[in-house]
Amino acid sequence: MSDPARPRIEIFDTTLRDGSQLEGISLTVEDKLRIAEQLDWLGIQWIEGGWPGANPKDEEFFRRARTELRLTTSTLVAFGSTRRVAGRVDDDPTLRNLVEAGTAAVCIVGKTWDYHVLEALQTDLAEGVAMVADSVEHLRGHGLEVMFDAEHFFDGYRRNPEYALRVLEAAAERGASTLVLCDTNGGSLPFEVEQVVAEVVAHFRDDVVVAMHTHDDTGCAVANALAGVRGGARQVQGTINGIGERTGNCNLTTVIPNLQLKMGFDVLAPERLQRLTQVAHHLAELENLPLSPQAPYVGSSAFAHKAGLHVSAIAKAPDAYEHTSPALVGNGTRFVVSEMAGRATIKLKAKELGIELDGKAQGEVIDELKRLEHEGYHFEAADASLELLLRRAAGWEHDFFTLESMRVITDELPNGSFTTEATVKVHVGDTRYVEVAEGNGPVNAIDRALRLALQPAYPALGRVHLTDYKVRVLDTGSGTGAVVRVLIDSTDGTRGWSTIGVSENIIEASWQALADSLVYGLLHSADDRPH
Ligand SMILES: [Zn+2]
């Protein structure tokens, strides 16, 4: 439960609106609905769904949201702009679309930088103010909660603070609940942001909520949001995993734990904060954007410790080495194992995975790791292959399938394009399967053929798919005779894992990594996990 003694910070998520501006991202309406459900599950107060009327997708999203989304903690917000220059509110299409979106709250963007009013809108400053005032009043008249999004506020305030404040006042007087101070081009720095926000908050006192909307162009989006909160802002806007155009938006997966765990604000109930890592990974998956292992708090390396002298010390007193407890955000301490690993690391890793290894087996694992890493394996980057190696050392052998043989053929067609076909022969229990599949490359073709064979017996594999495939040539001296290392990242939609293969033959290396991936996926397919 939330603690009433701690001041509250509202979180406003704009993953579906500003986040979808990221180059290369393309969300379907289905994706957007699933993302909204995740945000609600996490406990975000406001979800900006998009700009109704701007494109058919956003329109369909709001239409389907009305019947298909059952939000329990979040309120959906529609985004739009103020009325047009010299236009009327009652025949303005943007405002009409906002009303028709059917949300309880809307957020409208308007200009607070005099230069933009004069140059971009080509109108006078009085009309600039009236556009905001009229639009807020009109939407309030339709019973909507209205947030005013002050575009380029920090730049505008720096050059003409009187005008920037006059626009905010107009919005507040006509009933806007929230004034969103936007660092639209992301050029501000934390110390100036804190000062400006403090001035705005002092000006409006408790009449309105002041919100922060920051972009990461100086690498300070999160720092600027925190500075704004120190200045008195009580709402922070951003996106999960920081996605957004150019360098991205304020990263909610970083700013939320900072506000709650470091600054003492009440942001999410503790049991919801524990969902943060899972939601970050789930959204990355839905968006098809691999999450950086180094993402603060939620990345897979965020609490990873490399083998060394102090591994056993970390196990005894984690707070001596970690800036916060990873469990608070749903992450975990991870011991990274490599050829440098000593017995203590292997013991800890086995314990972390729930594997019993006696002293003899531990010694064998260390020898095996050294041998494999010398050949070119790199287990730090392949947690799932490492787990399988430890399990085998403990006497386990998987019986999901056995490979009899595999063949890959690539043809160049007369038009210059290539086709690849794989044939796999595998045994699942007493049944022998011979399957053929085409793919856009050898790994894809093998993966498809193997799935055709395995899926009837293991429907859970339907959820498992490959998210990344990396090849690295290890011995560049000997050209095509060199050893290659293949790394495959896979996911089942909630958890991700990495596997490795090494060989002089790229197909063989790929097969090793692929087989490990599927074995790991099958091994854990029955794990009980929420969502
Ligand atoms: Zn923005």
Coordinates of C-alpha atoms and ligand atoms in Angstrom, one line a residue:
M1 CA 0.0 0.0 0.0
S2 CA 1.1 3.5 -0.5
D3 CA 2.4 5.6 2.4
P4 CA 0.4 8.8 3.1
A5 CA 3.4 10.4 4.8
R6 CA 5.4 10.5 1.6
P7 CA 4.5 13.2 -1.0
R8 CA 3.0 11.8 -4.1
I9 CA 4.3 12.0 -7.6
E10 CA 2.0 11.2 -10.5
I11 CA 3.4 9.3 -13.4
F12 CA 2.1 10.1 -16.9
D13 CA 3.2 7.6 -19.6
T14 CA 3.5 8.7 -23.2
T15 CA 5.0 5.5 -24.6
L16 CA 2.0 5.1 -26.9
R17 CA 2.2 8.7 -28.2
D18 CA 5.7 10.3 -27.9
G19 CA 7.3 6.9 -27.6
S20 CA 5.9 5.7 -30.9
Q21 CA 7.7 8.6 -32.6
L22 CA 10.9 6.6 -32.3
E23 CA 12.5 5.8 -35.7
G24 CA 11.9 2.2 -36.7
I25 CA 9.1 1.5 -34.3
S26 CA 5.7 0.4 -35.6
L27 CA 3.0 -0.5 -33.1
T28 CA -0.2 -2.2 -34.2
V29 CA -3.5 -1.3 -32.4
E30 CA -3.2 -4.7 -30.8
D31 CA 0.3 -3.9 -29.5
K32 CA -1.0 -0.6 -28.1
L33 CA -3.8 -2.3 -26.2
R34 CA -1.4 -4.8 -24.7
I35 CA 1.0 -2.1 -23.7
A36 CA -1.8 -0.1 -22.0
E37 CA -2.7 -3.3 -20.0
Q38 CA 0.9 -3.6 -18.9
L39 CA 1.1 0.0 -17.8
D40 CA -2.2 -0.4 -15.9
W41 CA -0.8 -3.5 -14.2
L42 CA 2.3 -1.5 -13.2
G43 CA 0.1 1.1 -11.6
I44 CA 0.8 4.2 -13.8
Q45 CA -1.8 6.9 -13.3
W46 CA -2.1 8.4 -16.8
I47 CA -1.7 6.7 -20.1
E48 CA -1.5 8.9 -23.2
G49 CA -3.0 6.7 -25.9
G50 CA -2.3 8.8 -29.0
W51 CA -3.6 11.6 -31.1
P52 CA -7.2 10.8 -32.1
G53 CA -7.8 12.0 -35.7
A54 CA -4.1 12.2 -36.6
N55 CA -4.1 8.7 -38.0
P56 CA -6.6 5.8 -38.4
K57 CA -4.5 3.7 -36.0
D58 CA -4.9 6.1 -33.1
E59 CA -8.6 6.5 -33.8
E60 CA -9.1 2.8 -33.8
F61 CA -7.1 2.5 -30.6
F62 CA -9.4 4.9 -28.7
R63 CA -12.5 3.2 -30.2
R64 CA -11.4 -0.3 -29.1
A65 CA -10.0 0.9 -25.8
R66 CA -13.6 1.9 -24.7
T67 CA -14.8 -1.7 -24.9
E68 CA -11.6 -3.8 -24.8
L69 CA -9.5 -2.2 -22.0
R70 CA -10.5 -2.7 -18.4
L71 CA -8.1 -0.3 -16.7
T72 CA -8.0 -0.5 -12.9
T73 CA -5.3 2.0 -11.9
S74 CA -4.8 4.1 -15.0
T75 CA -6.8 6.8 -16.7
L76 CA -6.5 7.1 -20.5
V77 CA -5.6 10.5 -21.9
A78 CA -6.1 11.7 -25.5
F79 CA -3.6 14.1 -27.0
G80 CA -4.2 16.9 -29.4
S81 CA -3.5 20.6 -29.9
T82 CA -5.2 23.9 -29.3
R83 CA -7.6 25.4 -31.9
R84 CA -6.3 26.8 -35.1
V85 CA -5.1 30.4 -35.5
A86 CA -8.2 32.7 -35.8
G87 CA -10.4 29.6 -35.8
R88 CA -13.5 28.8 -33.7
V89 CA -13.5 26.1 -31.0
D90 CA -16.9 24.7 -31.9
D91 CA -15.9 23.8 -35.5
D92 CA -12.3 22.8 -34.8
P93 CA -11.7 19.2 -36.0
T94 CA -8.9 18.6 -33.5
L95 CA -10.9 19.6 -30.5
R96 CA -13.9 17.6 -31.8
N97 CA -11.8 14.5 -32.2
L98 CA -10.5 15.0 -28.6
V99 CA -14.1 15.1 -27.2
E100 CA -15.1 12.1 -29.4
A101 CA -12.2 10.0 -28.2
G102 CA -14.3 9.3 -25.1
T103 CA -11.5 9.6 -22.5
A104 CA -11.9 11.3 -19.1
A105 CA -8.8 13.5 -19.6
V106 CA -7.1 15.2 -22.5
C107 CA -3.7 16.8 -23.0
I108 CA -3.4 19.7 -25.5
V109 CA -0.2 21.1 -26.7
G110 CA 0.2 24.9 -27.2
K111 CA 3.0 27.4 -27.7
T112 CA 4.6 29.3 -24.9
W113 CA 7.6 30.6 -26.7
D114 CA 6.8 34.0 -28.3
Y115 CA 9.2 33.3 -31.2
H116 CA 7.1 30.2 -32.2
V117 CA 3.8 32.2 -32.0
L118 CA 5.2 35.0 -34.2
E119 CA 7.2 32.9 -36.6
A120 CA 5.6 29.4 -36.8
L121 CA 2.0 30.5 -36.3
Q122 CA 2.4 33.8 -38.0
T123 CA 0.1 35.5 -35.5
D124 CA 0.3 38.0 -32.7
L125 CA 0.9 37.2 -29.0
A126 CA -2.7 38.0 -27.9
E127 CA -4.1 35.4 -30.3
G128 CA -1.4 32.9 -29.1
V129 CA -2.9 33.3 -25.6
A130 CA -6.5 33.2 -26.8
M131 CA -5.9 29.9 -28.7
V132 CA -4.9 28.2 -25.4
A133 CA -7.6 29.9 -23.2
D134 CA -10.4 29.1 -25.6
S135 CA -9.4 25.5 -26.2
V136 CA -9.0 24.7 -22.5
E137 CA -12.4 26.4 -21.7
H138 CA -14.1 24.5 -24.5
L139 CA -12.8 21.1 -23.4
R140 CA -13.6 21.8 -19.7
G141 CA -17.1 22.6 -20.9
H142 CA -17.4 19.1 -22.2
G143 CA -16.6 17.8 -18.7
L144 CA -13.0 16.8 -19.5
E145 CA -10.0 17.0 -17.3
V146 CA -7.5 19.1 -19.3
M147 CA -3.7 19.1 -19.1
F148 CA -1.9 21.9 -20.9
D149 CA 1.3 20.8 -22.7
A150 CA 3.5 23.9 -22.9
E151 CA 5.7 23.2 -25.9
H152 CA 9.3 24.5 -25.8
F153 CA 8.5 25.9 -22.4
F154 CA 12.1 26.1 -21.1
D155 CA 13.4 27.9 -24.2
G156 CA 10.4 30.2 -24.2
Y157 CA 10.8 31.1 -20.6
R158 CA 14.5 31.8 -21.0
R159 CA 13.8 34.4 -23.7
N160 CA 10.4 35.8 -22.6
P161 CA 9.3 34.7 -19.2
E162 CA 6.4 37.1 -19.0
Y163 CA 4.8 35.7 -22.2
A164 CA 5.5 32.1 -21.2
L165 CA 3.8 32.6 -17.8
R166 CA 0.9 34.5 -19.4
V167 CA 0.1 31.5 -21.5
L168 CA 0.3 29.2 -18.5
E169 CA -2.0 31.5 -16.6
A170 CA -4.5 31.5 -19.3
A171 CA -4.6 27.7 -19.2
A172 CA -4.9 27.6 -15.4
E173 CA -7.6 30.3 -15.2
R174 CA -9.8 28.4 -17.7
G175 CA -9.5 25.3 -15.6
A176 CA -6.4 23.2 -16.7
S177 CA -5.6 20.8 -13.9
T178 CA -2.0 20.4 -14.9
L179 CA 0.7 22.5 -16.6
V180 CA 3.1 20.4 -18.4
L181 CA 6.5 22.1 -18.8
C182 CA 8.1 20.6 -21.9
D183 CA 11.8 20.6 -22.8
T184 CA 10.7 19.7 -26.3
N185 CA 14.1 19.9 -28.0
G186 CA 15.8 18.3 -24.9
G187 CA 18.5 21.0 -24.7
S188 CA 18.1 22.0 -21.0
L189 CA 20.4 21.1 -18.1
P190 CA 19.3 20.1 -14.6
F191 CA 20.4 23.1 -12.6
E192 CA 18.5 25.5 -14.9
V193 CA 15.5 23.3 -15.0
E194 CA 15.3 23.2 -11.2
Q195 CA 15.4 27.0 -11.0
V196 CA 12.8 27.6 -13.7
V197 CA 10.4 25.0 -12.3
A198 CA 10.8 26.5 -8.8
E199 CA 9.8 29.9 -10.2
V200 CA 6.7 28.5 -12.0
V201 CA 5.6 26.5 -8.9
A202 CA 6.1 29.6 -6.7
H203 CA 4.0 31.6 -9.2
F204 CA 1.0 29.1 -9.2
R205 CA 1.3 27.8 -5.6
D206 CA -1.1 24.9 -5.2
D207 CA -3.6 25.9 -7.9
V208 CA -2.3 23.4 -10.4
V209 CA -0.1 20.4 -10.8
V210 CA 3.2 21.2 -12.5
A211 CA 4.4 18.4 -14.7
M212 CA 7.8 17.6 -16.3
H213 CA 8.1 16.4 -19.9
T214 CA 11.7 16.0 -20.8
H215 CA 13.7 14.7 -23.7
D216 CA 17.1 13.1 -23.6
D217 CA 19.1 15.2 -26.1
T218 CA 21.7 16.2 -23.5
G219 CA 21.5 12.8 -21.8
C220 CA 19.7 14.6 -19.0
A221 CA 16.0 13.6 -19.5
V222 CA 15.9 11.7 -16.2
A223 CA 18.1 14.2 -14.3
N224 CA 15.9 17.1 -15.6
A225 CA 12.8 15.4 -14.4
L226 CA 14.3 14.8 -11.0
A227 CA 15.5 18.5 -10.9
G228 CA 12.0 19.6 -11.8
V229 CA 10.6 17.5 -9.0
R230 CA 13.1 19.2 -6.6
G231 CA 11.7 22.5 -8.0
G232 CA 8.2 21.4 -7.0
A233 CA 6.8 19.5 -10.0
R234 CA 4.4 16.8 -8.9
Q235 CA 3.9 14.9 -12.2
V236 CA 6.6 13.2 -14.3
Q237 CA 6.0 12.3 -17.9
G238 CA 8.0 9.8 -19.9
T239 CA 8.2 6.4 -21.6
I240 CA 9.0 2.9 -20.5
N241 CA 12.6 2.2 -21.6
G242 CA 13.0 5.8 -22.6
I243 CA 11.8 5.3 -26.2
G244 CA 11.0 8.4 -28.2
E245 CA 12.2 10.4 -31.2
R246 CA 15.8 11.4 -31.6
T247 CA 17.6 10.3 -28.3
G248 CA 14.3 9.4 -26.5
N249 CA 12.2 10.6 -23.7
C250 CA 12.6 10.6 -19.9
N251 CA 13.0 6.9 -19.1
L252 CA 10.3 5.9 -16.6
T253 CA 12.0 2.7 -15.7
T254 CA 14.9 4.8 -14.3
V255 CA 13.0 7.9 -13.0
I256 CA 10.4 5.9 -11.0
P257 CA 12.8 4.0 -8.8
N258 CA 14.9 7.2 -8.4
L259 CA 11.9 9.1 -7.2
Q260 CA 10.7 6.4 -4.9
L261 CA 13.9 4.7 -3.6
K262 CA 16.3 7.6 -3.6
M263 CA 14.2 10.7 -3.1
G264 CA 11.5 9.2 -0.8
F265 CA 8.4 10.1 -2.9
D266 CA 5.3 7.9 -3.1
V267 CA 5.1 6.8 -6.7
L268 CA 4.0 3.2 -7.0
A269 CA 2.9 0.8 -4.3
P270 CA 6.0 -1.4 -3.4
E271 CA 4.3 -4.6 -4.7
R272 CA 3.8 -2.8 -8.1
L273 CA 7.3 -1.4 -8.2
Q274 CA 8.5 -5.0 -8.1
R275 CA 6.8 -5.5 -11.5
L276 CA 9.0 -2.8 -13.1
T277 CA 11.7 -5.2 -14.5
Q278 CA 9.1 -7.5 -16.0
V279 CA 7.1 -4.7 -17.6
A280 CA 10.2 -3.2 -19.1
H281 CA 11.2 -6.5 -20.7
H282 CA 7.6 -7.3 -21.8
L283 CA 7.2 -3.9 -23.5
A284 CA 10.7 -4.2 -25.2
E285 CA 9.4 -7.5 -26.5
L286 CA 6.1 -6.1 -27.8
E287 CA 7.9 -3.2 -29.4
N288 CA 10.6 -5.5 -30.9
L289 CA 13.3 -3.3 -29.4
P290 CA 15.9 -5.2 -27.5
L291 CA 16.4 -3.8 -24.0
S292 CA 19.9 -2.7 -23.2
P293 CA 21.5 -5.1 -20.7
Q294 CA 22.9 -1.9 -19.1
A295 CA 19.6 -0.2 -18.5
P296 CA 19.6 1.1 -14.9
Y297 CA 17.5 -1.0 -12.4
V298 CA 15.9 -3.2 -15.1
G299 CA 18.7 -4.4 -17.4
S300 CA 20.0 -7.9 -17.1
S301 CA 23.5 -6.5 -16.1
A302 CA 22.1 -3.9 -13.7
F303 CA 23.0 -6.1 -10.7
A304 CA 25.5 -8.5 -12.3
H305 CA 28.8 -9.2 -10.6
K306 CA 31.7 -10.5 -12.5
A307 CA 33.7 -13.4 -11.0
G308 CA 36.4 -12.1 -8.7
L309 CA 37.7 -12.0 -5.2
H310 CA 34.6 -10.4 -3.8
V311 CA 32.0 -12.7 -5.2
S312 CA 31.6 -14.5 -1.9
A313 CA 31.6 -11.2 -0.1
I314 CA 28.7 -10.0 -2.2
A315 CA 26.7 -13.1 -1.4
K316 CA 27.2 -12.4 2.3
A317 CA 26.5 -8.7 2.3
P318 CA 25.0 -7.5 -1.0
D319 CA 24.2 -4.1 0.4
A320 CA 28.0 -3.5 0.6
Y321 CA 28.2 -3.7 -3.2
E322 CA 24.8 -2.8 -4.7
H323 CA 23.3 0.7 -4.6
T324 CA 19.8 -0.7 -3.9
S325 CA 18.2 -4.0 -3.4
P326 CA 17.4 -5.4 -6.9
A327 CA 14.3 -7.2 -5.5
L328 CA 12.6 -3.8 -5.0
V329 CA 12.3 -3.4 -8.7
G330 CA 11.8 -7.1 -9.5
N331 CA 15.4 -7.6 -10.7
G332 CA 18.0 -9.9 -9.1
T333 CA 21.6 -10.2 -8.3
R334 CA 23.4 -12.2 -10.9
F335 CA 26.8 -13.8 -10.7
V336 CA 28.5 -13.7 -14.1
V337 CA 30.6 -16.7 -14.7
S338 CA 33.6 -16.9 -17.0
E339 CA 36.9 -18.7 -17.2
M340 CA 38.2 -16.5 -14.4
A341 CA 35.5 -18.1 -12.1
G342 CA 36.7 -19.7 -9.0
R343 CA 35.0 -22.4 -7.0
A344 CA 33.0 -19.8 -5.0
T345 CA 31.4 -18.3 -8.1
I346 CA 30.5 -21.7 -9.5
K347 CA 28.9 -22.7 -6.2
L348 CA 26.9 -19.4 -6.0
K349 CA 25.8 -19.7 -9.6
A350 CA 24.6 -23.3 -9.0
K351 CA 22.8 -22.2 -5.9
E352 CA 21.2 -19.3 -7.7
L353 CA 19.8 -21.8 -10.3
G354 CA 18.8 -24.4 -7.7
I355 CA 21.4 -26.9 -8.9
E356 CA 23.2 -29.3 -6.5
L357 CA 26.9 -29.6 -7.4
D358 CA 29.3 -31.6 -5.3
G359 CA 33.0 -30.6 -4.9
K360 CA 34.1 -32.9 -7.7
A361 CA 31.5 -31.6 -10.1
Q362 CA 32.5 -28.0 -9.3
G363 CA 36.1 -28.8 -10.2
E364 CA 35.0 -30.4 -13.4
V365 CA 32.8 -27.4 -14.3
I366 CA 35.8 -25.1 -13.8
D367 CA 38.0 -27.2 -16.0
E368 CA 35.3 -27.4 -18.7
L369 CA 34.7 -23.7 -18.6
K370 CA 38.4 -22.9 -19.0
R371 CA 38.6 -25.4 -22.0
L372 CA 35.5 -24.0 -23.7
E373 CA 36.4 -20.3 -23.2
H374 CA 39.8 -21.1 -24.7
E375 CA 38.0 -22.5 -27.7
G376 CA 36.1 -19.3 -28.1
Y377 CA 33.0 -19.7 -25.9
H378 CA 32.0 -16.7 -23.8
F379 CA 29.6 -17.7 -21.1
E380 CA 29.1 -14.3 -19.6
A381 CA 27.0 -13.5 -22.7
A382 CA 25.2 -16.8 -22.7
D383 CA 23.4 -17.4 -19.3
A384 CA 21.2 -20.1 -20.7
S385 CA 24.0 -22.2 -22.2
L386 CA 25.9 -21.9 -18.9
E387 CA 22.8 -23.1 -17.0
L388 CA 22.6 -26.2 -19.3
L389 CA 26.3 -26.8 -18.8
L390 CA 25.9 -26.7 -15.0
R391 CA 22.9 -29.0 -15.1
R392 CA 24.8 -31.5 -17.2
A393 CA 27.7 -31.4 -14.7
A394 CA 25.1 -32.3 -12.1
G395 CA 24.1 -35.4 -14.1
W396 CA 21.1 -34.1 -16.0
E397 CA 20.6 -34.8 -19.6
H398 CA 17.7 -33.5 -21.6
D399 CA 15.4 -35.9 -23.4
F400 CA 13.2 -33.4 -25.3
F401 CA 14.6 -34.5 -28.7
T402 CA 17.6 -36.0 -30.4
L403 CA 19.0 -34.9 -33.8
E404 CA 19.6 -37.6 -36.3
S405 CA 20.8 -35.3 -39.1
M406 CA 20.4 -31.9 -40.7
R407 CA 21.0 -30.5 -44.1
V408 CA 20.9 -26.9 -45.4
I409 CA 20.8 -25.9 -49.1
T410 CA 21.1 -22.4 -50.4
D411 CA 20.3 -21.6 -54.0
E412 CA 20.9 -18.5 -56.0
L413 CA 17.9 -18.0 -58.3
P414 CA 18.3 -16.5 -61.9
N415 CA 16.9 -13.2 -60.6
G416 CA 19.8 -12.9 -58.1
S417 CA 17.8 -13.7 -55.0
F418 CA 18.7 -16.5 -52.6
T419 CA 16.5 -19.2 -51.1
T420 CA 17.5 -21.4 -48.2
E421 CA 16.0 -24.7 -47.4
A422 CA 16.7 -26.9 -44.3
T423 CA 15.8 -30.6 -43.7
V424 CA 16.0 -31.9 -40.2
K425 CA 15.6 -35.4 -39.0
V426 CA 14.8 -35.6 -35.3
H427 CA 13.4 -38.1 -32.8
V428 CA 10.9 -37.0 -30.2
G429 CA 10.3 -40.0 -27.9
D430 CA 9.7 -42.9 -30.2
T431 CA 8.6 -40.8 -33.2
R432 CA 10.9 -39.8 -36.0
Y433 CA 10.2 -36.6 -37.8
V434 CA 11.6 -35.5 -41.1
E435 CA 10.8 -31.9 -41.8
V436 CA 11.7 -29.4 -44.5
A437 CA 11.3 -25.6 -44.2
E438 CA 12.4 -22.5 -46.1
G439 CA 13.9 -19.5 -44.4
N440 CA 15.5 -16.2 -45.1
G441 CA 18.8 -17.7 -44.1
P442 CA 20.2 -21.0 -42.8
V443 CA 19.5 -20.3 -39.1
N444 CA 15.9 -19.2 -39.9
A445 CA 15.4 -22.3 -42.1
I446 CA 16.8 -24.7 -39.5
D447 CA 14.7 -23.0 -36.7
R448 CA 11.5 -23.4 -38.8
A449 CA 12.1 -27.0 -39.7
L450 CA 13.0 -27.9 -36.1
R451 CA 9.8 -26.3 -34.9
L452 CA 7.7 -28.2 -37.3
A453 CA 9.1 -31.3 -35.8
L454 CA 8.9 -30.3 -32.2
Q455 CA 5.8 -28.2 -31.9
P456 CA 3.2 -31.0 -32.0
A457 CA 4.8 -32.5 -28.9
Y458 CA 5.7 -29.2 -27.3
P459 CA 3.1 -26.5 -28.0
A460 CA 4.8 -24.2 -25.5
L461 CA 7.5 -23.7 -28.1
G462 CA 4.9 -21.5 -30.0
R463 CA 5.7 -18.8 -27.5
V464 CA 9.5 -19.0 -27.9
H465 CA 11.2 -17.1 -30.6
L466 CA 14.6 -15.7 -31.5
T467 CA 15.1 -12.0 -31.0
D468 CA 18.7 -11.6 -32.0
Y469 CA 21.4 -13.5 -33.8
K470 CA 25.0 -12.4 -33.7
V471 CA 28.0 -13.9 -35.4
R472 CA 31.6 -13.0 -34.6
V473 CA 34.7 -14.2 -36.3
L474 CA 37.2 -15.0 -33.6
D475 CA 40.4 -15.7 -35.5
T476 CA 40.6 -13.0 -38.1
G477 CA 44.0 -14.1 -39.3
S478 CA 42.9 -17.2 -41.2
G479 CA 39.9 -15.8 -43.2
T480 CA 37.1 -18.2 -43.9
G481 CA 38.8 -21.0 -41.9
A482 CA 38.4 -19.0 -38.7
V483 CA 36.4 -20.0 -35.7
V484 CA 33.0 -18.3 -35.4
R485 CA 31.0 -17.6 -32.3
V486 CA 27.2 -17.4 -32.6
L487 CA 25.1 -15.8 -30.0
I488 CA 21.3 -16.2 -30.1
D489 CA 18.9 -14.2 -27.9
S490 CA 15.5 -15.7 -27.4
T491 CA 12.3 -14.9 -25.5
D492 CA 9.0 -16.5 -24.5
G493 CA 7.4 -13.1 -24.2
T494 CA 8.2 -12.6 -20.5
R495 CA 11.7 -13.8 -20.0
G496 CA 14.8 -13.6 -22.3
W497 CA 17.8 -15.8 -22.5
S498 CA 21.0 -16.1 -24.5
T499 CA 22.8 -19.1 -25.9
I500 CA 26.1 -19.7 -27.6
G501 CA 27.7 -22.0 -30.1
V502 CA 31.3 -22.0 -31.4
S503 CA 32.7 -23.9 -34.4
E504 CA 34.7 -23.5 -37.6
N505 CA 31.4 -24.1 -39.3
I506 CA 28.9 -21.3 -38.9
I507 CA 26.0 -23.8 -39.4
E508 CA 27.3 -26.0 -36.6
A509 CA 27.8 -23.1 -34.3
S510 CA 24.3 -21.8 -35.1
W511 CA 22.9 -25.3 -34.4
Q512 CA 24.5 -25.5 -31.0
A513 CA 23.1 -22.1 -30.0
L514 CA 19.7 -22.8 -31.4
A515 CA 19.4 -26.3 -29.8
D516 CA 20.5 -24.8 -26.4
S517 CA 17.9 -22.0 -26.9
L518 CA 15.0 -24.5 -27.5
V519 CA 16.1 -26.9 -24.7
Y520 CA 16.3 -24.0 -22.3
G521 CA 12.8 -22.7 -23.4
L522 CA 11.3 -26.2 -23.0
L523 CA 13.0 -26.7 -19.6
H524 CA 11.5 -23.5 -18.3
S525 CA 8.2 -23.6 -20.2
A526 CA 6.4 -24.9 -17.1
D527 CA 7.8 -22.3 -14.8
D528 CA 5.0 -20.6 -12.9
R529 CA 5.1 -16.9 -13.8
P530 CA 2.5 -14.2 -13.7
H531 CA 1.5 -12.6 -17.0
Ligands
ZN1 ZN 7.8 15.1 -26.2

